Coordinates of C-alpha atoms and ligand atoms in Angstrom, one line a residue:
X1 CA 11.2 163.8 102.1
X2 CA 14.4 162.3 102.8
X3 CA 17.4 163.0 100.2
X4 CA 20.1 161.4 99.2
X5 CA 23.7 161.7 101.1
X6 CA 26.0 163.7 99.5
X7 CA 28.7 161.4 98.0
X8 CA 30.5 162.0 94.4
X9 CA 29.1 158.5 92.9
X10 CA 25.1 159.4 94.1
X11 CA 22.4 157.9 91.8
X12 CA 18.5 157.4 92.0
X13 CA 16.8 154.5 90.6
X14 CA 13.3 155.5 90.1
X15 CA 10.4 153.8 89.5
X16 CA 11.2 150.1 90.7
X17 CA 8.0 147.3 91.2
X18 CA 9.5 145.6 94.1
X19 CA 6.7 143.4 95.0
X20 CA 3.0 142.8 93.5
X21 CA 0.9 145.5 94.9
X22 CA 2.8 148.1 96.7
X23 CA 3.4 151.5 95.2
X24 CA 6.8 151.8 93.0
X25 CA 9.8 152.9 95.1
X26 CA 12.8 154.9 94.3
X27 CA 16.5 153.9 95.2
X28 CA 19.0 156.1 96.5
X29 CA 22.5 154.7 96.2
X30 CA 25.8 156.1 97.7
X31 CA 29.3 154.6 98.2
X32 CA 27.9 151.2 96.8
X33 CA 25.1 150.7 99.2
X34 CA 21.3 151.6 99.3
X35 CA 21.0 154.6 101.1
X36 CA 17.4 155.0 100.8
X37 CA 14.2 153.1 99.5
X38 CA 10.7 154.7 99.2
X39 CA 8.2 156.1 97.1
X40 CA 9.2 159.8 96.0
X41 CA 12.7 160.8 96.7
X42 CA 13.4 164.0 96.5
X43 CA 16.8 164.4 94.7
X44 CA 17.9 167.7 96.3
X45 CA 21.5 166.9 95.6
X46 CA 21.3 166.9 91.8
X47 CA 22.4 163.4 91.6
X48 CA 22.1 161.4 88.4
X49 CA 18.5 159.7 87.7
X50 CA 17.8 156.4 86.0
X51 CA 14.4 156.1 85.7
X52 CA 13.6 152.0 85.8
X53 CA 9.8 152.6 84.1
X54 CA 7.9 150.5 86.7
X55 CA 10.1 147.4 85.8
X56 CA 10.5 144.7 88.2
X57 CA 13.7 144.8 90.7
X58 CA 14.8 141.5 92.5
X59 CA 17.6 141.5 94.7
X60 CA 21.1 140.1 93.1
X61 CA 20.6 136.6 92.0
X62 CA 22.9 134.4 94.0
X63 CA 24.8 131.4 92.4
X64 CA 24.9 129.5 95.6
X65 CA 26.6 126.5 94.1
X66 CA 28.4 126.4 90.8
X67 CA 31.4 124.9 89.1
X68 CA 33.1 127.2 86.7
X69 CA 36.1 125.4 86.5
X70 CA 34.4 122.3 84.5
X71 CA 31.8 124.2 82.7
X72 CA 31.6 123.4 79.0
X73 CA 33.4 120.7 78.7
X74 CA 30.1 118.8 77.1
X75 CA 32.0 120.3 73.5
X76 CA 34.3 117.5 74.2
X77 CA 32.7 114.9 75.5
X78 CA 28.8 114.4 76.4
X79 CA 27.4 112.0 78.4
X80 CA 25.3 109.7 76.5
X81 CA 24.3 107.0 78.9
X82 CA 23.0 110.0 81.6
X83 CA 24.4 108.1 84.6
X84 CA 26.2 109.9 87.6
X85 CA 28.8 107.2 87.5
X86 CA 29.3 107.9 83.9
X87 CA 29.5 111.8 84.4
X88 CA 32.3 111.5 87.3
X89 CA 34.2 109.2 85.2
X90 CA 34.0 111.1 81.7
X91 CA 35.1 114.3 83.8
X92 CA 37.9 112.8 85.4
X93 CA 39.3 111.7 82.3
X94 CA 39.0 115.1 80.9
X95 CA 40.5 116.6 83.6
X96 CA 43.6 114.6 82.7
X97 CA 44.4 116.9 80.4
X98 CA 43.2 120.6 81.1
X99 CA 45.8 123.4 81.6
X100 CA 45.6 126.4 83.6
X101 CA 44.5 128.5 80.2
X102 CA 41.8 126.3 79.1
X103 CA 40.3 126.5 82.9
X104 CA 40.6 129.8 83.4
X105 CA 39.1 130.1 79.6
X106 CA 36.2 127.8 80.1
X107 CA 35.6 129.1 83.9
X108 CA 35.6 133.1 82.7
X109 CA 32.8 132.6 79.7
X110 CA 30.4 130.7 82.4
X111 CA 31.2 133.7 84.9
X112 CA 30.6 136.4 81.9
X113 CA 27.2 134.4 81.3
X114 CA 26.1 134.1 84.7
X115 CA 26.4 137.9 85.3
X116 CA 24.7 138.6 82.1
X117 CA 21.8 136.5 83.8
X118 CA 21.7 138.6 87.1
X119 CA 23.8 136.4 89.4
X120 CA 26.6 138.4 91.0
X121 CA 27.0 136.5 94.2
X122 CA 28.7 133.0 93.9
X123 CA 29.7 130.2 95.8
X124 CA 32.3 128.5 93.5
X125 CA 33.4 125.1 94.0
X126 CA 36.7 123.9 92.9
X127 CA 38.2 121.0 92.3
X128 CA 41.3 120.3 94.1
X129 CA 42.9 116.7 93.3
X130 CA 46.1 115.5 92.5
X131 CA 45.1 115.5 88.8
X132 CA 44.3 118.5 88.2
X133 CA 46.4 119.7 91.4
X134 CA 45.6 123.5 92.3
X135 CA 45.0 125.4 88.6
X136 CA 41.5 125.6 89.8
X137 CA 42.1 127.6 93.1
X138 CA 44.7 129.4 91.1
X139 CA 41.8 130.5 88.4
X140 CA 39.1 131.0 90.8
X141 CA 41.4 133.6 92.8
X142 CA 42.5 135.5 89.8
X143 CA 38.9 135.4 88.6
X144 CA 38.0 137.0 92.1
X145 CA 40.4 139.5 92.0
X146 CA 39.7 140.3 88.0
X147 CA 35.7 140.4 88.5
X148 CA 36.0 142.2 92.1
X149 CA 33.3 145.0 91.8
X150 CA 31.2 142.8 89.6
X151 CA 31.1 139.9 91.4
X152 CA 31.4 138.3 95.1
X153 CA 33.1 134.5 95.7
X154 CA 33.3 132.5 98.1
X155 CA 35.0 129.4 97.4
X156 CA 34.5 125.5 98.4
X157 CA 37.6 123.9 98.4
X158 CA 35.8 120.4 96.5
X159 CA 37.3 116.7 96.6
X160 CA 35.2 116.0 93.6
X161 CA 37.2 112.3 93.4
X162 CA 37.0 111.7 96.9
X163 CA 39.7 112.2 99.3
X164 CA 41.4 108.7 100.7
X165 CA 40.6 107.7 97.1
X166 CA 43.0 109.7 95.3
X167 CA 45.6 109.9 97.8
X168 CA 47.3 113.0 98.4
X169 CA 44.4 115.0 98.1
X170 CA 44.0 116.1 101.9
X171 CA 47.5 117.5 101.8
X172 CA 46.4 119.7 98.4
X173 CA 42.9 120.7 100.4
X174 CA 44.8 122.0 103.1
X175 CA 46.8 123.8 100.9
X176 CA 44.0 125.4 98.7
X177 CA 42.2 126.8 102.0
X178 CA 45.7 128.4 102.8
X179 CA 45.8 130.1 99.4
X180 CA 42.1 131.3 100.0
X181 CA 39.1 129.0 100.3
X182 CA 36.5 130.0 102.3
X183 CA 34.8 126.6 102.9
X184 CA 35.7 123.0 102.8
X185 CA 33.9 120.8 100.6
X186 CA 32.6 117.2 100.9
X187 CA 31.3 114.4 98.9
X188 CA 30.9 111.0 101.1
X189 CA 29.4 109.2 98.2
X190 CA 32.5 109.3 95.9
X191 CA 35.4 107.9 98.2
X192 CA 36.1 104.8 99.8
X193 CA 34.4 105.3 103.4
X194 CA 32.0 108.0 103.5
X195 CA 32.1 108.2 107.5
X196 CA 36.0 108.4 107.6
X197 CA 35.4 111.4 104.5
X198 CA 33.2 113.1 107.0
X199 CA 35.6 112.5 109.5
X200 CA 38.5 114.1 107.4
X201 CA 36.6 117.4 106.1
X202 CA 34.8 118.2 109.4
X203 CA 38.6 117.9 111.0
X204 CA 39.8 120.1 108.2
X205 CA 36.9 122.7 109.1
X206 CA 37.5 122.7 112.5
X207 CA 41.2 123.5 112.0
X208 CA 40.3 126.3 109.6
X209 CA 37.4 127.8 111.3
X210 CA 34.9 127.8 108.8
X211 CA 31.7 126.2 107.1
X212 CA 30.9 122.8 105.1
X213 CA 29.5 122.7 102.0
X214 CA 28.4 119.0 100.5
X215 CA 27.3 116.9 97.6
X216 CA 25.3 114.9 99.5
X217 CA 22.8 111.8 98.9
X218 CA 22.5 112.3 95.6
X219 CA 20.6 109.0 95.0
X220 CA 17.1 107.6 94.3
X221 CA 17.7 105.4 96.9
X222 CA 16.1 105.8 100.2
X223 CA 18.3 104.3 101.9
X224 CA 21.0 106.7 101.1
X225 CA 21.4 109.1 104.2
X226 CA 24.6 110.1 105.3
X227 CA 22.5 113.5 105.9
X228 CA 22.2 111.9 109.3
X229 CA 25.6 111.9 110.3
X230 CA 26.5 115.3 108.6
X231 CA 23.6 117.1 110.7
X232 CA 24.3 115.0 113.9
X233 CA 28.3 116.4 113.5
X234 CA 27.1 119.9 112.3
X235 CA 25.1 120.2 115.9
X236 CA 28.2 118.5 117.8
X237 CA 30.7 121.0 116.1
X238 CA 28.5 124.4 116.7
X239 CA 28.1 125.1 113.2
X240 CA 25.0 125.6 113.0
X241 CA 23.9 128.3 110.1
X242 CA 27.2 127.3 108.3
X243 CA 26.8 124.1 106.4
X244 CA 24.9 123.5 103.2
X245 CA 24.1 120.3 101.0
X246 CA 23.8 120.3 97.5
X247 CA 21.3 117.5 95.5
X248 CA 20.1 115.4 98.7
X249 CA 17.5 113.6 96.2
X250 CA 17.3 110.8 98.0
X251 CA 14.7 112.1 100.8
X252 CA 12.4 112.5 98.2
X253 CA 12.1 109.3 97.6
X254 CA 11.8 108.2 101.0
X255 CA 8.3 107.5 102.5
X256 CA 6.7 110.7 104.0
X257 CA 7.0 109.8 107.5
X258 CA 10.9 109.2 107.1
X259 CA 11.6 112.2 105.0
X260 CA 9.7 114.2 107.9
X261 CA 12.3 112.5 110.7
X262 CA 15.3 113.3 108.1
X263 CA 14.1 117.1 107.7
X264 CA 13.3 117.9 111.6
X265 CA 17.1 117.0 111.9
X266 CA 18.3 119.1 109.1
X267 CA 16.2 122.1 110.5
X268 CA 17.8 121.6 113.8
X269 CA 21.5 121.2 112.3
X270 CA 20.1 124.7 110.6
X271 CA 21.6 122.8 107.1
X272 CA 20.5 124.9 104.1
X273 CA 19.4 122.7 101.3
X274 CA 20.6 123.3 97.7
X275 CA 18.5 121.2 95.1
X276 CA 20.0 121.5 91.4
X277 CA 17.2 120.8 89.4
X278 CA 19.4 120.5 85.7
X279 CA 21.5 118.7 87.3
X280 CA 19.4 116.5 89.4
X281 CA 16.8 115.7 87.0
X282 CA 18.9 114.9 84.2
X283 CA 21.5 112.1 85.7
X284 CA 18.6 111.0 88.2
X285 CA 15.6 109.0 87.7
X286 CA 17.3 106.8 85.6
X287 CA 15.7 103.3 87.4
X288 CA 15.7 100.8 84.7
X289 CA 12.3 100.2 85.1
X290 CA 9.3 102.0 85.5
X291 CA 7.9 103.8 87.9
X292 CA 11.1 106.1 87.9
X293 CA 11.8 108.5 90.6
X294 CA 11.3 112.5 90.0
X295 CA 14.9 113.1 91.1
X296 CA 14.6 116.1 93.6
X297 CA 14.7 116.8 97.3
X298 CA 11.3 117.4 98.8
X299 CA 11.1 120.9 98.4
X300 CA 7.7 122.0 99.1
X301 CA 8.2 119.7 103.1
X302 CA 11.8 121.0 103.4
X303 CA 10.0 124.7 103.2
X304 CA 7.1 124.0 104.8
X305 CA 9.4 122.8 108.1
X306 CA 11.4 125.9 107.8
X307 CA 14.4 124.5 106.3
X308 CA 16.5 127.3 104.1
X309 CA 16.2 125.7 100.8
X310 CA 18.1 127.6 97.6
X311 CA 18.8 126.5 94.4
X312 CA 21.6 127.1 91.9
X313 CA 22.9 126.2 88.4
X314 CA 25.7 123.5 89.9
X315 CA 27.1 122.7 86.2
X316 CA 27.1 124.2 82.8
X317 CA 27.1 122.0 79.8
X318 CA 29.1 119.1 81.0
X319 CA 28.6 115.4 81.6
X320 CA 26.8 116.4 84.9
X321 CA 24.5 118.3 83.2
X322 CA 24.2 118.7 79.2
X323 CA 22.3 122.6 79.3
X324 CA 22.4 125.7 81.4
X325 CA 23.4 129.2 80.3
X326 CA 23.7 130.7 84.2
X327 CA 20.1 131.8 84.2
X328 CA 18.6 131.3 87.3
X329 CA 15.2 132.3 86.5
X330 CA 14.9 129.6 83.9
X331 CA 16.5 127.3 86.9
X332 CA 13.4 128.4 88.8
X333 CA 11.0 127.5 86.0
X334 CA 12.6 124.3 85.7
X335 CA 12.1 123.8 89.2
X336 CA 8.1 125.1 89.4
X337 CA 7.3 122.5 86.6
X338 CA 9.1 119.6 88.3
X339 CA 7.7 120.3 91.6
X340 CA 4.2 120.8 89.8
X341 CA 3.8 124.1 91.3
X342 CA 0.8 126.3 89.5
X343 CA -0.6 129.5 90.1
X344 CA 1.0 132.9 91.0
X345 CA 0.6 132.1 95.0
X346 CA 2.6 129.0 94.7
X347 CA 4.9 130.6 92.2
X348 CA 5.8 133.2 94.2
X349 CA 8.2 131.2 96.8
X350 CA 10.7 130.6 93.3
X351 CA 12.6 134.1 93.3
X352 CA 13.5 133.8 96.9
X353 CA 15.4 130.4 96.1
X354 CA 17.7 132.1 94.1
X355 CA 17.7 135.3 95.9
X356 CA 17.4 135.8 99.5
X357 CA 17.2 131.9 100.6
X358 CA 20.4 131.7 98.6
X359 CA 22.5 134.5 100.2
X360 CA 21.4 133.4 104.0
X361 CA 23.0 129.6 102.8
X362 CA 26.1 131.6 101.4
X363 CA 25.8 133.2 105.1
X364 CA 25.5 136.8 103.8
X365 CA 22.3 137.3 104.5
X366 CA 22.9 140.8 106.6
X367 CA 24.3 143.0 103.6
X368 CA 22.2 141.3 100.9
X369 CA 18.9 142.8 99.7
X370 CA 16.4 145.6 98.8
X371 CA 17.1 147.4 102.1
X372 CA 19.0 150.1 103.4
X373 CA 22.5 150.0 104.5
X374 CA 23.1 146.6 101.9
X375 CA 25.0 145.9 98.8
X376 CA 23.1 148.0 95.9
X377 CA 23.0 144.8 94.1
X378 CA 19.8 144.3 91.9
X379 CA 18.2 142.6 88.7
X380 CA 15.9 145.2 86.6
X381 CA 13.6 142.6 84.6
X382 CA 12.0 143.7 81.5
X383 CA 8.5 143.1 83.1
X384 CA 6.2 145.4 85.0
X385 CA 4.4 142.3 86.1
X386 CA 5.8 141.1 89.2
X387 CA 3.4 138.2 89.6
X388 CA 4.2 136.4 86.5
X389 CA 8.2 137.0 85.9
X390 CA 8.9 133.0 86.3
X391 CA 6.3 133.0 83.4
X392 CA 7.1 135.6 81.6
X393 CA 11.5 134.5 81.7
X394 CA 11.8 138.5 80.9
X395 CA 15.0 139.8 79.6
X396 CA 17.4 141.2 82.5
X397 CA 17.1 144.5 81.2
X398 CA 20.1 146.0 83.9
X399 CA 22.4 144.1 86.4
X400 CA 23.3 146.6 88.7
X401 CA 26.6 146.3 91.1
X402 CA 27.3 148.6 94.1
X403 CA 24.9 150.6 92.3
X404 CA 26.4 151.0 88.8
X405 CA 25.0 149.3 85.7
X406 CA 27.0 146.8 84.8
X407 CA 25.4 145.3 81.9
X408 CA 22.6 146.6 79.8
X409 CA 20.4 143.4 77.5
X410 CA 18.0 144.6 75.0
X411 CA 15.7 142.6 73.8
X412 CA 13.1 143.7 70.9
X413 CA 11.0 142.0 68.7
X414 CA 9.3 143.4 65.3
X415 CA 6.3 142.1 64.5
X416 CA 6.0 142.0 60.2
X417 CA 2.2 141.4 60.1
X418 CA 0.8 139.8 56.9
X419 CA -0.5 142.1 54.1
Ligands
ZN1 ZN1 28.0 120.6 92.6

């Protein structure tokens, strides 16, 4: 029988359901890592035991594309037209008056919501421009330090307002990269010239030796296809596996053959595609006349071709997305509805989109997952039914980071039946 390694903070979590039909397993953790995962582990060292009661366990949720710095701005001004143009202009106007303290309070509130719902890995989009300056970067770096041990961060230096159309942005981005940015961000659809925007960000990524993370082809118009250039540039720069693109709704509006050609290029370039369902469905598909497009990347076709697809919350309660509570299980259900998924077998793919696939999009898959040697980061759902977690939407009973329970949620119902 396997034993726990003899370290002071060893712990055994017993009776976890990690798949649909297999036996319940125990996890042994030491030094923040899984050391053993197997049914019926011995406890010869007498370490602490926690019984998970046959509950479903998923690897830690990953918010692979999230804007903490502009969360909760809906309270100040909602986006009543629901267009992308108004989302950008409303947020730009609000940004002029934010203080660092204000950004910190909203970002931390959003972060705690996400952790409470099981996300402990984050790729945060941090806005950098002459309007907000480097306040967002300073806040993100503070949160990264303050929440070390609770959350792992990657920071994308993101030029939301464009680069050439907001002079001074490029220098601020370089400064943000020097301060601790992990990836260069890009948004060619909100700048003077998409190709020049791509020249700048790919050049910056080369200078800093890092990957790129884009907001790309967020349109209902099938003629919008900057992905062609991004894929070609990714291959030319040898950045396969280190580029992610968020939204990518326009291929969902393309003819099947046309989309298939685009998907082939995405696959060759090793680009991860990150649909952002709450935002895409809120801002997209608002054509003047029916039929209106259900604005979303062609997820089933992308997955079928072998592209890495992940989903994330993107925004929480602002002009881009009026709702959100940092709950990826909920975002997963939204995606399942929007994609017309039905039956347990078809829904089974969804949790992977905010766990293992999302970790791959972040390039952290080697140390992530329910395997020996990986970080002991996981979510214990208050359900024993593995196949139905998406439609049951169970409470996240425990959020575990580095082998420690960092959040416990309790949901109770009392029936008071009629006499
Ligand atoms: Zn975004």
